[in-house]
mmCIF file of C-alpha atoms in Angstrom:
data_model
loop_
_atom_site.group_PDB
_atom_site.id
_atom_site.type_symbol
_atom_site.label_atom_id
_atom_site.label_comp_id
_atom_site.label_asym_id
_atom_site.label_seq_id
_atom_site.Cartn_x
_atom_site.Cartn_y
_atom_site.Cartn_z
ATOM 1 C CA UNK A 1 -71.998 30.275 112.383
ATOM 2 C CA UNK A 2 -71.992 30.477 116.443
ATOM 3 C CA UNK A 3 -76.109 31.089 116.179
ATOM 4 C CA UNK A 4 -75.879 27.453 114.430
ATOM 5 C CA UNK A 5 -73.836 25.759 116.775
ATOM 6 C CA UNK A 6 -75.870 27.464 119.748
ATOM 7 C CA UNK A 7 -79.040 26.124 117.767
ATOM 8 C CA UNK A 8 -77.925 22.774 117.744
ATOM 9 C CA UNK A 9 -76.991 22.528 121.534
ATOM 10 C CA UNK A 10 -80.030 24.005 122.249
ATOM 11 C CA UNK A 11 -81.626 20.872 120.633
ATOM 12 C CA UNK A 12 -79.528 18.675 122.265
ATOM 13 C CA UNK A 13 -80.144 20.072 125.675
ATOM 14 C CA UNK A 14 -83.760 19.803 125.065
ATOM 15 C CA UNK A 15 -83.392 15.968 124.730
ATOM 16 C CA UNK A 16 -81.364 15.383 127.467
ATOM 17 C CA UNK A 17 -83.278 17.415 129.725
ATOM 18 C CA UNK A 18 -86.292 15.481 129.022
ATOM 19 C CA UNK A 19 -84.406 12.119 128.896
ATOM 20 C CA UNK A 20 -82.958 12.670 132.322
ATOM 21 C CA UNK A 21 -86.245 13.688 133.787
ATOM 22 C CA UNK A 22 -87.621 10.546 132.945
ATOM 23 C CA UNK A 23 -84.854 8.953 134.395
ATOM 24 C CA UNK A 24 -84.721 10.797 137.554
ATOM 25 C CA UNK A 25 -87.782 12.291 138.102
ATOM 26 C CA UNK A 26 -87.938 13.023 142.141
ATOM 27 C CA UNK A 27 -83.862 14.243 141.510
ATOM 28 C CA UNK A 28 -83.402 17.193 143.771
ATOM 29 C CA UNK A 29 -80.800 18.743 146.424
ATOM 30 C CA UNK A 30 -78.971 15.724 148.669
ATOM 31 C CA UNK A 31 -78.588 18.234 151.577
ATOM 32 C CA UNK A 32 -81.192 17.738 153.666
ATOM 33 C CA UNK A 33 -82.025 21.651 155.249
ATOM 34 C CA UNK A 34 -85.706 23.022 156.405
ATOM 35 C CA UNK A 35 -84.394 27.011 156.341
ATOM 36 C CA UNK A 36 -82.570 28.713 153.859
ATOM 37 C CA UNK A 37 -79.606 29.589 156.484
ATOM 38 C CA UNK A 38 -79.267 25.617 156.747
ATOM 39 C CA UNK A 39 -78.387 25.101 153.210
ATOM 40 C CA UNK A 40 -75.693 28.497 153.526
ATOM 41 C CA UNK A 41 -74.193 26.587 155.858
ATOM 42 C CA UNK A 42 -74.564 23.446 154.941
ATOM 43 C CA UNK A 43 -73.278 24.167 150.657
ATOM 44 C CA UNK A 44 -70.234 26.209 152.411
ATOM 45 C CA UNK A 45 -68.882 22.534 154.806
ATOM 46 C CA UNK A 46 -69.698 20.205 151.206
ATOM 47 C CA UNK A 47 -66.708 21.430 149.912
ATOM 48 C CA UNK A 48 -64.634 18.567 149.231
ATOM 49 C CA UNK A 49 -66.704 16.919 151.315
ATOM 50 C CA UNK A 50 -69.747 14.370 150.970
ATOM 51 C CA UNK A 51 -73.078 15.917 151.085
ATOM 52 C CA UNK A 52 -74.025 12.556 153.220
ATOM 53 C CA UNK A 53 -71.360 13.275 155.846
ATOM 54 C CA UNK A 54 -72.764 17.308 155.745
ATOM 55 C CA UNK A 55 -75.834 16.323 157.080
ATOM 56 C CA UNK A 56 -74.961 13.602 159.625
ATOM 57 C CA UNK A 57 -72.560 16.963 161.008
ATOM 58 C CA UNK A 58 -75.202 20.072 160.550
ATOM 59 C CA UNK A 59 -77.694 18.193 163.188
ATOM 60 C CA UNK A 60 -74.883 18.431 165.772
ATOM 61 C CA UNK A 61 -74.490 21.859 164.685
ATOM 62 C CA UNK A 62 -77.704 22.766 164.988
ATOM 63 C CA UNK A 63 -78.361 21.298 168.103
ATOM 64 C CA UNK A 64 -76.015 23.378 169.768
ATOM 65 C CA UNK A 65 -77.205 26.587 167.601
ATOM 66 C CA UNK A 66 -80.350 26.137 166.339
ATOM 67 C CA UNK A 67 -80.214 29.639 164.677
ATOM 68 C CA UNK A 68 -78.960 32.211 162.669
ATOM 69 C CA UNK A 69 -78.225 34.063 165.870
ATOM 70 C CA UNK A 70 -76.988 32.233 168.674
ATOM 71 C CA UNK A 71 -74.452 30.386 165.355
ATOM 72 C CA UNK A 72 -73.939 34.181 165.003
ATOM 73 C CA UNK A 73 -72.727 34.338 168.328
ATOM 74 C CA UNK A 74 -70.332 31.045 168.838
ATOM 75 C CA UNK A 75 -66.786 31.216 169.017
ATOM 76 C CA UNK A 76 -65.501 30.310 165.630
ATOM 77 C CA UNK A 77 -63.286 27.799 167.631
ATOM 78 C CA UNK A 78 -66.705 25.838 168.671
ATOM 79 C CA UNK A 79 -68.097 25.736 165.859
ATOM 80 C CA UNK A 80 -64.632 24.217 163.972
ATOM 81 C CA UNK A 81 -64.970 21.216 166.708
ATOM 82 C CA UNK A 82 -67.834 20.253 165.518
ATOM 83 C CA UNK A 83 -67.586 20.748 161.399
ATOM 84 C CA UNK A 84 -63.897 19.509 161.687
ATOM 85 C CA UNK A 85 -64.872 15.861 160.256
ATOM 86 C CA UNK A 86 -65.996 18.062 157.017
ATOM 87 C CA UNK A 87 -62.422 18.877 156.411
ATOM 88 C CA UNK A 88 -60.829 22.625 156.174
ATOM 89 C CA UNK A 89 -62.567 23.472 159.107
ATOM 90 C CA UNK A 90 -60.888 26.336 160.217
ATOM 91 C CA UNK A 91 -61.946 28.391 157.184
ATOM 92 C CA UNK A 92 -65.075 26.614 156.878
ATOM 93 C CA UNK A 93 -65.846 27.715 160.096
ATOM 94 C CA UNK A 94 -64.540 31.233 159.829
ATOM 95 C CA UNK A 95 -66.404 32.100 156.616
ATOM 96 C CA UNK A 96 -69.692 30.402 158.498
ATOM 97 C CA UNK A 97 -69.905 32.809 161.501
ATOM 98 C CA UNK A 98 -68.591 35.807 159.537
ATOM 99 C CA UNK A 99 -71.839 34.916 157.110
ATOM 100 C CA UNK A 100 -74.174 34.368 160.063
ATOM 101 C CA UNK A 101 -73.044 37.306 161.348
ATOM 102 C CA UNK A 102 -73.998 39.514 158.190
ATOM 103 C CA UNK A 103 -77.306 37.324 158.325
ATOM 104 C CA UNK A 104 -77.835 39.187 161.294
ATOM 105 C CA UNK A 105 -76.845 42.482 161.450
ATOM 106 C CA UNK A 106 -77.619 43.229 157.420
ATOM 107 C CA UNK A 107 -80.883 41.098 156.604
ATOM 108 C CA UNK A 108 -82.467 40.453 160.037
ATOM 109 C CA UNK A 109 -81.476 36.753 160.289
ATOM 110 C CA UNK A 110 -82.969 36.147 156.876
ATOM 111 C CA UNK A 111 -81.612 35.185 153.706
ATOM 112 C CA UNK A 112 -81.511 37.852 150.283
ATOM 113 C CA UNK A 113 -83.481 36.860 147.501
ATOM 114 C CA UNK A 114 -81.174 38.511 145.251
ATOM 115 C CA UNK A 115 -77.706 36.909 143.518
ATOM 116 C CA UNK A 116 -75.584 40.003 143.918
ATOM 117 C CA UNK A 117 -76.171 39.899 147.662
ATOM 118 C CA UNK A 118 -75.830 36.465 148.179
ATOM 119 C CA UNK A 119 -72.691 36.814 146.238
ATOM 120 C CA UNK A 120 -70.877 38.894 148.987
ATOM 121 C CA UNK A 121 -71.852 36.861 151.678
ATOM 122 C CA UNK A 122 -68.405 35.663 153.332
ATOM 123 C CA UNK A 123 -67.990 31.944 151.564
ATOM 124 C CA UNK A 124 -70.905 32.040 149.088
ATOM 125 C CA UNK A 125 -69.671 31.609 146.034
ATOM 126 C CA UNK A 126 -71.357 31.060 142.064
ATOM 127 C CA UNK A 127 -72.048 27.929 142.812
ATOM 128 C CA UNK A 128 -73.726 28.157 146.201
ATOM 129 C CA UNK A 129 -75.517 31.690 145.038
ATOM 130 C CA UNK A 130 -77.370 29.862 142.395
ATOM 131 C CA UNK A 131 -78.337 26.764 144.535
ATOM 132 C CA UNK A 132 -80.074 29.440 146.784
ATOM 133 C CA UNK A 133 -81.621 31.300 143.976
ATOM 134 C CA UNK A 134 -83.086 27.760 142.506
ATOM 135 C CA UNK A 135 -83.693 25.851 145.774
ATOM 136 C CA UNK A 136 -84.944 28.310 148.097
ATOM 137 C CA UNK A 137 -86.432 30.904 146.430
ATOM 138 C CA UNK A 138 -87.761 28.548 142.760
ATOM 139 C CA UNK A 139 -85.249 31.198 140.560
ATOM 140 C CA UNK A 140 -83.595 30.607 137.906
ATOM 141 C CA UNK A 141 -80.157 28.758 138.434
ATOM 142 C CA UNK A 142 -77.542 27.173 137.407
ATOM 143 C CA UNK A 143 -75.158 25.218 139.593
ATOM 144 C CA UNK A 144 -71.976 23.995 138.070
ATOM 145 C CA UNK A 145 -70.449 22.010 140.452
ATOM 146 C CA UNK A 146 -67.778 18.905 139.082
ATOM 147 C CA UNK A 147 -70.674 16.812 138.001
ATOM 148 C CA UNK A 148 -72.079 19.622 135.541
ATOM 149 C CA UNK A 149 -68.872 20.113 134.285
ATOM 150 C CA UNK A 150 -67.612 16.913 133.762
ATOM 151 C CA UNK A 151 -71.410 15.353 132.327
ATOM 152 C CA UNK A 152 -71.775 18.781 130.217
ATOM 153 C CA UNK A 153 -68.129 18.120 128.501
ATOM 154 C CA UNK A 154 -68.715 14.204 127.846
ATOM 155 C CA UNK A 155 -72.148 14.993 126.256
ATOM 156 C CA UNK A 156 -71.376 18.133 124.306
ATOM 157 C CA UNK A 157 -73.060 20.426 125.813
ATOM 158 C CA UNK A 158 -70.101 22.659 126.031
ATOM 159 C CA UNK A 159 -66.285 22.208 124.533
ATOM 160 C CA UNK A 160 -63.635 21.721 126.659
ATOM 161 C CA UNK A 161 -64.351 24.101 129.174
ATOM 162 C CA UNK A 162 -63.401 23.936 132.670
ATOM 163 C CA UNK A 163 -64.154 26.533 134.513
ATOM 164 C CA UNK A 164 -67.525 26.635 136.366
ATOM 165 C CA UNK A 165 -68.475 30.685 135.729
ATOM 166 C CA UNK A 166 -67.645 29.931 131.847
ATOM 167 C CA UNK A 167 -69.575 26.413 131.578
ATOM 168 C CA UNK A 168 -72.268 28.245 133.687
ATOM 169 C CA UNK A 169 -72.697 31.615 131.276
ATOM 170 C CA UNK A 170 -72.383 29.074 127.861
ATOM 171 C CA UNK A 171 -75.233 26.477 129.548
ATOM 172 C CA UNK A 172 -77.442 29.848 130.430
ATOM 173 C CA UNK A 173 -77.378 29.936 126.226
ATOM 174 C CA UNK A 174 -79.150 26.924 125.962
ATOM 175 C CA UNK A 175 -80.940 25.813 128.779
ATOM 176 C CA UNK A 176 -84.410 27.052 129.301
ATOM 177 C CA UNK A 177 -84.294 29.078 132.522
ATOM 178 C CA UNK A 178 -86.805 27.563 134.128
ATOM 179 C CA UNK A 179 -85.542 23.797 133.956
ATOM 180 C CA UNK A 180 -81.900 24.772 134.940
ATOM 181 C CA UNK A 181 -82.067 24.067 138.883
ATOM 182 C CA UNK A 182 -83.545 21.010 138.292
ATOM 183 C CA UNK A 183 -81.183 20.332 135.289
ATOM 184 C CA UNK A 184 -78.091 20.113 137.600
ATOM 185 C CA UNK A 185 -79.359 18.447 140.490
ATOM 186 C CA UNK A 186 -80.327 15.453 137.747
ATOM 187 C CA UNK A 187 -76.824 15.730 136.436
ATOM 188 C CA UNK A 188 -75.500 15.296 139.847
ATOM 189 C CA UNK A 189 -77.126 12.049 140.214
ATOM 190 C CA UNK A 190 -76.595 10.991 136.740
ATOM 191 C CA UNK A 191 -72.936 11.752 137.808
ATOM 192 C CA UNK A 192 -73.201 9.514 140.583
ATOM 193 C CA UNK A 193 -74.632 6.596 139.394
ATOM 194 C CA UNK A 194 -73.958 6.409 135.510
ATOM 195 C CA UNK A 195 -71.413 8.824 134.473
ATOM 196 C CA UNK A 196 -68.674 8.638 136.705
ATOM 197 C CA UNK A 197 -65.490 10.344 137.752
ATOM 198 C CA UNK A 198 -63.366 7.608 139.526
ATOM 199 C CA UNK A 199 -64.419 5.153 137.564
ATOM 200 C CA UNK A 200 -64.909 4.403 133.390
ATOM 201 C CA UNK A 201 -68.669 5.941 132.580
ATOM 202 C CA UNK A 202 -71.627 3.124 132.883
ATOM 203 C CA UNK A 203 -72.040 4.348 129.074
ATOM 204 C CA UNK A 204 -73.790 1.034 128.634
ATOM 205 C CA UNK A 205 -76.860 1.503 130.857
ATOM 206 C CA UNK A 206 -76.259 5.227 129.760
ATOM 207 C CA UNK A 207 -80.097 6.642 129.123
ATOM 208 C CA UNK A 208 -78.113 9.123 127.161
ATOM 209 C CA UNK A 209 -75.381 7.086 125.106
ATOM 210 C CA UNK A 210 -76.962 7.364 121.346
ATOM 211 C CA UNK A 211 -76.676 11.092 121.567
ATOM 212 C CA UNK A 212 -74.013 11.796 123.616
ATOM 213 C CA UNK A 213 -70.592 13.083 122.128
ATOM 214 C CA UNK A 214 -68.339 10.008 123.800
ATOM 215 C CA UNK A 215 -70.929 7.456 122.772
ATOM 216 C CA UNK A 216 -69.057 5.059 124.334
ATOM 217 C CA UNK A 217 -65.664 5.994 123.910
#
């Protein structure tokens, strides 16, 4: 009975892959980063925050400490001035040098190419693991961040569930590994612009709407 159900989501995550590739074919990560210590940084100060307001913030940051070690180095009081208009910056700033600081002195300023060891980098969580793994280094990923969730529940990709490690494992059933980093960052501007949060979905203009489970609703 589950292979069934698995079998049909598969289908329908097929479709909407394609369908939102056509739709948003150049989709890809909104913070803007040239080293794969930017985007650590950078994913870490976008919570509950606006990836546009990230970057306006990082280029301050960076001109101050342009890398892994000298942002290693700052006082964790200098470096909350400056991401304070992100919001929580005291811990945002904490788990920032305490990460920079295992950049250095475990991985030679360099980021791991492997999801364990991202994983117990100070602030890296699921989420920002698997944007590494799918930005940076072209792995498989899968990023559940509110847009995945929210889009993946409305469509019927998944039922009812909430919780981004659970919505991730049951999407990892049914979405080709390859298309998965890709996959979210389309959902995240699909999120944006069509399926909203704040306001009722755009189900009209919807590229999506004849197949997906609130059709409208």
């Amino acid at each position: 009975m589950e292979y069934g159900k698995d079998m049909r989501k598969k289908e329908l995550a097929l479709e909407v892959i394609e369908r939102l590739k056509r739709e948003y074919p150049d989709a890809g990560c909104s913070l803007e980063y040239d080293q794969a210590w930017k985007l650590l940084v950078s994913v870490r100060l976008a919570a509950q925050c606006t990836d546009a307001r990230v970057n306006v913030v990082v280029e301050k940051l960076y001109d101050k400490y342009p890398d892994v070690a000298s942002l290693a180095a700052a006082p964790v009081e200098e470096i909350e001035k400056i991401v304070h208009p992100c919001g929580l910056g005291n811990s945002k700033a904490r788990d920032i040098s305490a990460c920079m600081k295992m950049l250095q002195e475990e991985y030679g300023g360099g980021v791991p190419d492997d999801f364990d060891k991202l994983l117990k980098l100070p602030g890296v969580g699921r989420k920002s693991a698997n944007l590494i793994m799918g930005d940076v280094f072209g792995k498989p990923a899968i990023v559940t961040d509110t847009h995945c969730i929210r889009l993946c529940n409305r469509i019927g990709l998944v039922d009812n569930i909430k919780e981004p490690k659970k919505v991730e494992m049951a999407l990892w059933k049914i979405i080709p590994p390859e298309e998965g980093s890709d996959f979210c960052h389309r959902l995240v501007w699909h999120g944006r612009e069509v399926c909203t949060a704040r306001t009722k979905p755009y189900c009209d203009k919807c590229c999506l709407q004849d197949i997906c489970k609130r059709q409208g609703v």
